[in-house]
Coordinates of C-alpha atoms in Angstrom, one line a residue:
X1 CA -62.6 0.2 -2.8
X2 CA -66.7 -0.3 -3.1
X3 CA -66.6 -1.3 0.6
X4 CA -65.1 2.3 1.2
X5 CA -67.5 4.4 -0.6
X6 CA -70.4 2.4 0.6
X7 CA -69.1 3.6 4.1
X8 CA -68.7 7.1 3.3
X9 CA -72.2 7.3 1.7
X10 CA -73.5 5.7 4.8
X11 CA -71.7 7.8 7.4
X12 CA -73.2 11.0 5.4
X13 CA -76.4 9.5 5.4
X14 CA -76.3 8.5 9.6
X15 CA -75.1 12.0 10.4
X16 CA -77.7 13.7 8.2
X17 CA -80.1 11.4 9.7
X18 CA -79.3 12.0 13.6
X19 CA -80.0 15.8 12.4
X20 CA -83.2 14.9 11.0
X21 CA -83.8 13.1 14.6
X22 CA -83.3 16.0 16.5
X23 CA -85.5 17.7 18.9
X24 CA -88.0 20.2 17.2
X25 CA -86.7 23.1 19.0
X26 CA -83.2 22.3 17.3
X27 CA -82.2 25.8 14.8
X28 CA -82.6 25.5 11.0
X29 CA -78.8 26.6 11.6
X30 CA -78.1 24.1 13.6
X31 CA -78.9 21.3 11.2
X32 CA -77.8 23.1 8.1
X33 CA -74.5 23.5 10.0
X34 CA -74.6 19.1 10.9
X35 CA -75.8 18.7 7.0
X36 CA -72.6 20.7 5.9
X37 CA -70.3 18.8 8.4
X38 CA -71.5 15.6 6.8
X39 CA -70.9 16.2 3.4
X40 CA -67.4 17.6 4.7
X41 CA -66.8 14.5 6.1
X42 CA -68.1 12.5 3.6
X43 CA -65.9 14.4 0.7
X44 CA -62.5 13.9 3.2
X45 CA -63.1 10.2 3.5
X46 CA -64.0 10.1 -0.3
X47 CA -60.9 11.9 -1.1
X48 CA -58.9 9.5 0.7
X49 CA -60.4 6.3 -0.4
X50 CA -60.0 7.8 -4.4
X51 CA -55.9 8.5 -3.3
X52 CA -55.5 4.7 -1.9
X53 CA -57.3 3.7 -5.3
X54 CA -54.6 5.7 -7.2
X55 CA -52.0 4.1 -5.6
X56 CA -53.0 0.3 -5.6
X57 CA -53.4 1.5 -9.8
X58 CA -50.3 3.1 -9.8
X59 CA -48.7 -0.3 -8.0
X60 CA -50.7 -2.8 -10.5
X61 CA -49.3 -0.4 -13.6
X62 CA -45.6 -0.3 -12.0
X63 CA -45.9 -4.3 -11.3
X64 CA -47.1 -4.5 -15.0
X65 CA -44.2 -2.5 -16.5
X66 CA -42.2 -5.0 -14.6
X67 CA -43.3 -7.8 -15.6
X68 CA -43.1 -6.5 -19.2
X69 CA -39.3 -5.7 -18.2
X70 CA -39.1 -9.0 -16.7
X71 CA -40.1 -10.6 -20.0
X72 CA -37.8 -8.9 -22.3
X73 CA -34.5 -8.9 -20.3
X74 CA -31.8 -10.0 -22.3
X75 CA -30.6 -13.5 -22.7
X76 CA -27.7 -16.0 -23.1
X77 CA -29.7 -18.7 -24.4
X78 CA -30.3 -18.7 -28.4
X79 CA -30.0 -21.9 -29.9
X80 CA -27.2 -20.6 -32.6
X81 CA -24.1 -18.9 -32.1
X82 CA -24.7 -16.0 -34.7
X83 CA -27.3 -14.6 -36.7
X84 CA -27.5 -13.6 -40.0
X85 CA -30.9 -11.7 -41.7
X86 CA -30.8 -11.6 -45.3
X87 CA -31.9 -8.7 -46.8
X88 CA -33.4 -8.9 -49.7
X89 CA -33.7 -5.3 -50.9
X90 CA -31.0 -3.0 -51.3
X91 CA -28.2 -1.9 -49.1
X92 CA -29.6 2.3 -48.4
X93 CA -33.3 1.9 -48.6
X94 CA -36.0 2.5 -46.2
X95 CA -35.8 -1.3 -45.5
X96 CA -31.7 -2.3 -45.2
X97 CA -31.3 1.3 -42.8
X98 CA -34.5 0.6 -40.8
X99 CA -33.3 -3.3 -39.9
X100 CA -29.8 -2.4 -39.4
X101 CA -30.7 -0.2 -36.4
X102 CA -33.0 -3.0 -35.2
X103 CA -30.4 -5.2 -35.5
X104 CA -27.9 -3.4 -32.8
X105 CA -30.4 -3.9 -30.1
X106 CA -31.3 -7.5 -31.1
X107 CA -27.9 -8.1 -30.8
X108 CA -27.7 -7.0 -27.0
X109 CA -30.9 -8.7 -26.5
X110 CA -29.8 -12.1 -28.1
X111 CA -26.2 -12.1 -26.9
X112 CA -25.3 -13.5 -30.0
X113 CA -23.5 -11.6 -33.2
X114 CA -26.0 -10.5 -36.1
X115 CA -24.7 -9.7 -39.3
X116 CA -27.5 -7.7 -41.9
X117 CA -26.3 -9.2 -45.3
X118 CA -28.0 -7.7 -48.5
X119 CA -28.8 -9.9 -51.5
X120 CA -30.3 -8.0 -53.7
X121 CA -31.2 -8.3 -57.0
X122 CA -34.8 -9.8 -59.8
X123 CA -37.2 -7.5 -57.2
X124 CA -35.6 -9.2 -54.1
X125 CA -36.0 -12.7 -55.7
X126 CA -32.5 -13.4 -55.3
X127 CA -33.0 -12.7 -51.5
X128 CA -35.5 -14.7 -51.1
X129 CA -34.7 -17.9 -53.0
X130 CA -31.7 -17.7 -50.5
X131 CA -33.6 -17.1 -47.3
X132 CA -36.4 -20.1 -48.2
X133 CA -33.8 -22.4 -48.4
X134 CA -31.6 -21.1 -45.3
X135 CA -30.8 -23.8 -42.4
X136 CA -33.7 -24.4 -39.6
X137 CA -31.4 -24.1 -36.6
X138 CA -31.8 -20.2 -35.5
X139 CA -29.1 -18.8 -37.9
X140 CA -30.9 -17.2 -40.3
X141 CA -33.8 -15.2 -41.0
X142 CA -35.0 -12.7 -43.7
X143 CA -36.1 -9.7 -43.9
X144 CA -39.8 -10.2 -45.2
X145 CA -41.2 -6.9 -47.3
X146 CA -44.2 -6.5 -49.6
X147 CA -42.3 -7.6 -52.6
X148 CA -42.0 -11.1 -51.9
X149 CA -45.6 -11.5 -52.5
X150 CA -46.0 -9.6 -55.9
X151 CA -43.3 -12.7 -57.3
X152 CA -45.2 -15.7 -57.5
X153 CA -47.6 -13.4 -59.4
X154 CA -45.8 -11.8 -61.8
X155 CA -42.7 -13.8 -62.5
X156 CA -41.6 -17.2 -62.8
X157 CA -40.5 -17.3 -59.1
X158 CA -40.5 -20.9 -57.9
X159 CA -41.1 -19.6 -54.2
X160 CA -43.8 -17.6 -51.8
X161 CA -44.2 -16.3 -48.5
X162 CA -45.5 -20.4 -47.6
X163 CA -41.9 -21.3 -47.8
X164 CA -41.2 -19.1 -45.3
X165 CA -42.5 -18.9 -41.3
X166 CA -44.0 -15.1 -40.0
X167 CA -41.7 -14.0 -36.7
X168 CA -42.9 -10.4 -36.6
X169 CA -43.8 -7.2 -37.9
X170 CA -42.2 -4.1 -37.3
X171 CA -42.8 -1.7 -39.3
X172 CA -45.8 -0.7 -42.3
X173 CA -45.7 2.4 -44.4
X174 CA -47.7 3.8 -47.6
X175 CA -46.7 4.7 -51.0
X176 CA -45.7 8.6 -52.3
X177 CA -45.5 10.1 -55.4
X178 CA -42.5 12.3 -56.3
X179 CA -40.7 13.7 -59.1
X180 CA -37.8 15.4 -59.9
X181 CA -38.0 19.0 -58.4
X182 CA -37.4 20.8 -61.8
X183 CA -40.5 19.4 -63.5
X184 CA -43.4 21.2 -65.0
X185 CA -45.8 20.2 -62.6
X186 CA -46.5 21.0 -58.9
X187 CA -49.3 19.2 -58.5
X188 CA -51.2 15.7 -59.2
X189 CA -53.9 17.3 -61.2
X190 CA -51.1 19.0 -63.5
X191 CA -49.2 15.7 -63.5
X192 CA -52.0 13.3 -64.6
X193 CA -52.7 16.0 -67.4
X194 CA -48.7 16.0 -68.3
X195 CA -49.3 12.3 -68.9
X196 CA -52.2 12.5 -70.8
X197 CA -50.7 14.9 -73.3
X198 CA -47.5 12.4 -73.1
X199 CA -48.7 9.1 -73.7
X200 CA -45.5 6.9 -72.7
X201 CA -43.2 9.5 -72.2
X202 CA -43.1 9.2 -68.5
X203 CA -41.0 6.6 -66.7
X204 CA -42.1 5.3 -63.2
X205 CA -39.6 4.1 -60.8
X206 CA -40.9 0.9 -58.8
X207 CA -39.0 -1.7 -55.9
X208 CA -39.0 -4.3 -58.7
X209 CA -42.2 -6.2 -61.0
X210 CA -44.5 -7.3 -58.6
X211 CA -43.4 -5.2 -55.7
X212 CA -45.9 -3.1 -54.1
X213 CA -44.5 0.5 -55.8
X214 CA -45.3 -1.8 -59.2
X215 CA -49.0 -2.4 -58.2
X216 CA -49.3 0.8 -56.4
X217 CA -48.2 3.2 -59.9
X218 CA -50.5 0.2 -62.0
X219 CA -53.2 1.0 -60.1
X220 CA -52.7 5.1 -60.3
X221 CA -52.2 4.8 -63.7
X222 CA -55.6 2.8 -64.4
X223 CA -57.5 5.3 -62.2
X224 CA -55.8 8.2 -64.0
X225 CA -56.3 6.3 -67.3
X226 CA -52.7 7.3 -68.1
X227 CA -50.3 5.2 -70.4
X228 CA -46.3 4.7 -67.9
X229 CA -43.4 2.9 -68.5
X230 CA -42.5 1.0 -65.2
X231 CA -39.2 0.8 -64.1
X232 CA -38.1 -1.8 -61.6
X233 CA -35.2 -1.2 -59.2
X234 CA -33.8 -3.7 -56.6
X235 CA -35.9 -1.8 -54.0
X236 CA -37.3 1.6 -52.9
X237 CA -34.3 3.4 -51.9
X238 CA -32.7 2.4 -55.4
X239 CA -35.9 3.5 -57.6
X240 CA -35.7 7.0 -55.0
X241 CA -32.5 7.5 -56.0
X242 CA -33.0 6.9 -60.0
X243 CA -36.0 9.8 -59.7
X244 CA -34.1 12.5 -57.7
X245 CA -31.1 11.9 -60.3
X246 CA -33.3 12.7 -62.8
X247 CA -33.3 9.0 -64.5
X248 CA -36.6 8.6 -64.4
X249 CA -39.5 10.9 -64.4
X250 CA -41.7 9.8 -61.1
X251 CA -41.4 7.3 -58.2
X252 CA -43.7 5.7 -55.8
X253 CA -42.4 4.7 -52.5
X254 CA -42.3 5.6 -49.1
X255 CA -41.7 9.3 -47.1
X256 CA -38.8 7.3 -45.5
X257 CA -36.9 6.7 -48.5
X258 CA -37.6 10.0 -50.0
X259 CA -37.0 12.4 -47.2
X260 CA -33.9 13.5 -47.8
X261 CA -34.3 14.3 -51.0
X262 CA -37.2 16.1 -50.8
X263 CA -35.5 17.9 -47.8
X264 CA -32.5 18.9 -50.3
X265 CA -34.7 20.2 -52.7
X266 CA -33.9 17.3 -55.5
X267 CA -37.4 15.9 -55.1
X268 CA -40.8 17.4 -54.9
X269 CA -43.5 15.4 -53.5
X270 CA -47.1 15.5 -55.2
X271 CA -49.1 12.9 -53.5
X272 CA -49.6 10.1 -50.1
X273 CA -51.1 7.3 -50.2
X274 CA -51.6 7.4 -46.7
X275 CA -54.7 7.4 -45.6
X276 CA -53.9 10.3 -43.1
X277 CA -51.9 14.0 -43.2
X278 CA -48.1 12.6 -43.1
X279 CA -46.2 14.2 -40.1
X280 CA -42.9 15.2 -41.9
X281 CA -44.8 16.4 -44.9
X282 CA -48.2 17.6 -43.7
X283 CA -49.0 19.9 -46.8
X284 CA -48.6 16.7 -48.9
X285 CA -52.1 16.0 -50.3
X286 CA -54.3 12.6 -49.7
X287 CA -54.7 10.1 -52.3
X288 CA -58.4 10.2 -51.2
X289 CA -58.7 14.0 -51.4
X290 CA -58.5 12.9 -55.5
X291 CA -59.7 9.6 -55.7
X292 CA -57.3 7.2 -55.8
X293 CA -57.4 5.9 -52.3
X294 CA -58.0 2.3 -54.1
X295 CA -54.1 2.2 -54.9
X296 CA -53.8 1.9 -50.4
X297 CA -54.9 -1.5 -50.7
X298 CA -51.8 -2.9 -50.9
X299 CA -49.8 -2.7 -47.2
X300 CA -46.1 -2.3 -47.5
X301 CA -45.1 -3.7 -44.6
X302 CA -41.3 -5.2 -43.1
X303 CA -41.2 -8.1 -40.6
X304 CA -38.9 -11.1 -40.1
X305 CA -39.9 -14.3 -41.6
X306 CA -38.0 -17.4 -40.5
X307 CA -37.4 -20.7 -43.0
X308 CA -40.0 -22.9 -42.8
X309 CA -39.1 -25.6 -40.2
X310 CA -37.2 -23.3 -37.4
X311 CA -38.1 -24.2 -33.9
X312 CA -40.8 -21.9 -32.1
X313 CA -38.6 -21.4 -29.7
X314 CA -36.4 -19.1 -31.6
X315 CA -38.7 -17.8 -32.9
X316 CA -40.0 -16.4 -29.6
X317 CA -36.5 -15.1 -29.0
X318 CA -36.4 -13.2 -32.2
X319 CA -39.7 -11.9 -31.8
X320 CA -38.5 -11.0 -28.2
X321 CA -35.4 -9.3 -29.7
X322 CA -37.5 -6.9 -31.5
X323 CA -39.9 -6.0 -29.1
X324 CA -36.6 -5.1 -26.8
X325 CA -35.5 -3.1 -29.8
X326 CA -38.4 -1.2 -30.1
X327 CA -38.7 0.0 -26.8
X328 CA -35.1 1.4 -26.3
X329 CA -35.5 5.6 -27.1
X330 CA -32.9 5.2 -29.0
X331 CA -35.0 3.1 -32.1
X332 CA -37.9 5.4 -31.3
X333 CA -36.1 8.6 -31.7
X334 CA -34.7 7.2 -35.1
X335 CA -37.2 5.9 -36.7
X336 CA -39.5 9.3 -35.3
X337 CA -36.6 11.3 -37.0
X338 CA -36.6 9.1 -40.2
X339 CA -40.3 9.0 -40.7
X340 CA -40.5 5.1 -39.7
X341 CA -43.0 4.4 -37.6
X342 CA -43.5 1.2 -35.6
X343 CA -46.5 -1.0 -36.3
X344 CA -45.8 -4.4 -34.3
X345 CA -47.2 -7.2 -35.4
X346 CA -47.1 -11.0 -33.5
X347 CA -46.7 -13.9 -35.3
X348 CA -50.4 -14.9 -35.8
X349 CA -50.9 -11.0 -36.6
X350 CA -48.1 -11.0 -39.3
X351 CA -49.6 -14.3 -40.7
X352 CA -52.9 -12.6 -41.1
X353 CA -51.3 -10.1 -42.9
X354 CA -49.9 -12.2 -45.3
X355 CA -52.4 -14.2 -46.4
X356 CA -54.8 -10.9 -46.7
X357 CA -51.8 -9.0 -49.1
X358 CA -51.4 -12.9 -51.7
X359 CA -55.1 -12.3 -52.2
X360 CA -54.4 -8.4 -52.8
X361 CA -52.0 -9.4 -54.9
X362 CA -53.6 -12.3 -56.6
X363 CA -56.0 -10.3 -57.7
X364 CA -54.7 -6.7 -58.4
X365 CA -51.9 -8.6 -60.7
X366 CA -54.6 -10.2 -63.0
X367 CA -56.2 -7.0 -63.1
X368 CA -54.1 -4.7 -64.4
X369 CA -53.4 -7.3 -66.4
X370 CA -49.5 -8.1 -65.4
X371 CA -50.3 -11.7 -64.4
X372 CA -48.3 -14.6 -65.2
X373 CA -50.9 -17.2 -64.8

């Protein structure tokens, strides 16, 4: 390609030269009319050369793309028969809808049955005392969520996230606040004053103690310096649920699990976390925009985490299972419809993530002052 326009510059600059070579008597037409034909010719053979460069680009992205295609094409290989992923929040939230779809496409990728199984229950405890102690040989993973590292924190909870192994990440979201749509407020500022005026009175719906809804409405409520009653629920869809029924006065969790009742006109939502203009809800105020941006620290996010001890090899597979998944426009247009979006992480990415979100945890836990140690 620099060979080519090295040429062309050098072909205008011989032409233009013979021109300047010419006999005296030549016309100041006459060379203005070689000058023009050399740029003319120059711009042709420049055209051309920038057309061939488009097309070896366009053949290195196609070769790309097939490599990529290459690299996910199903397989008939995984070292288990089956596979089941434990879910440790409830069946209906953001989390158990969101890996069920995954799980369809897996399935094609793997060529092996999945089954989602939920075990809910103490936060997702019960999940994950389950998933830590699962067999090593490729038939079962868990679902790994913010919650699991709140527990070691905030409860007697004999395991962490270092019983388990990061796969992947596949999804990440941020924290709402809603409440019921008949209540006497419409905005934060009206709500924080509510509270104020009704020390303890309000009850705040959470994913279970520890979870990241529990630090996130601990942390609100410090900022605000407003006195709640937390709530916990066996996960966010639950604690969605309990508000837009009218059980409880607020919840914190994400626009996924809330969408449909703030569509139906059972919820009203007051606040994001999110540190940018949500696209289902983009008349939602920031978090920032009032100054409590601090309570985004914590990262809800949803991966796979595999019992300590499984081979890497499935591991790859899995990981390659959900990259398949994500690509097929049938995840995408769900999770675009269902306010998901997709925020893949690798295995060494994931890992980082989880040891940044125990020290989050470590320390927002002994600081609003709900720390077991």
């Amino acid at each position: 390609m620099k060979n080519r326009k090295w040429m062309t510059l050098a072909l205008a600059a011989g032409m233009l030269g013979l021109t300047a070579c010419g006999s005296s008597s030549s016309s100041t037409s006459t060379t203005a009319a070689a000058t023009e034909a050399a740029t003319e010719a120059a711009a042709e053979t420049e055209a051309a050369a920038d057309t061939e460069a488009a097309a070896d680009t366009e053949e290195a992205e196609a070769t790309e793309a097939a490599a990529a295609d290459e690299d996910l094409t199903p397989i008939d290989n995984y070292p288990a028969s089956t596979l089941q992923i434990t879910c440790p929040p409830a069946a209906g939230g953001g989390t158990d809808v969101l890996i069920r779809e995954l799980a369809i496409y897996m399935e094609d990728y793997l060529n092996v049955p999945i089954t989602v199984v939920n075990k809910s229950g103490g936060g997702c405890a019960i999940g994950y005392a389950a998933g830590a102690t699962d067999p090593t040989d490729g038939s079962c993973i868990t679902v790994g969520v913010a919650e699991l590292m709140g527990l070691p924190y905030t409860t007697d909870f004999e395991y962490s996230y270092h019983d388990f192994e990061p796969i992947c990440n596949f999804n990440a979201c941020y924290g709402t606040v809603c409440v019921p749509a008949d209540a006497p407020y419409d905005t934060i500022e009206d709500f924080v004053t509510y509270m104020k005026d009704n020390p303890g009175q309000v009850r705040w719906a959470n994913s279970g103690i520890g979870g990241p809804w529990h630090l996130m409405a601990g942390k609100f409520a410090q900022i605000a310096d407003v006195n709640i009653v937390h709530v916990p629920y066996d996960g966010g869809g639950p604690a969605a649920i309990a508000c837009a029924g009218g059980n409880v006065e607020a919840v914190d969790c994400s626009d996924a699990e809330v969408k449909t009742y703030v569509e139906s006109g059972l919820l009203k939502m007051l606040l994001t976390f999110s540190p940018e203009t949500l696209s289902s809800f983009p008349d939602v105020p920031l978090a920032s925009e009032y100054g409590y941006e601090a309570c985004s620290d914590v990262v809800v996010f949803r991966g796979l985490l595999a019992p300590a001890g499984m081979s890497q090899e499935a591991k790859d597979m899995i990981d390659a299972s959900v990259r398949y998944a994500l690509a097929q426009p049938e995840v995408q247009e769900f999770m675009a419809t269902n306010a998901y979006t997709s925020n893949y992480m690798d295995e060494t990415e994931f890992g980082a993530l989880l040891d940044s979100m125990d020290q989050i945890c470590a320390d927002m836990s002994e600081e609003l002052g709900i720390s077991n140690n």
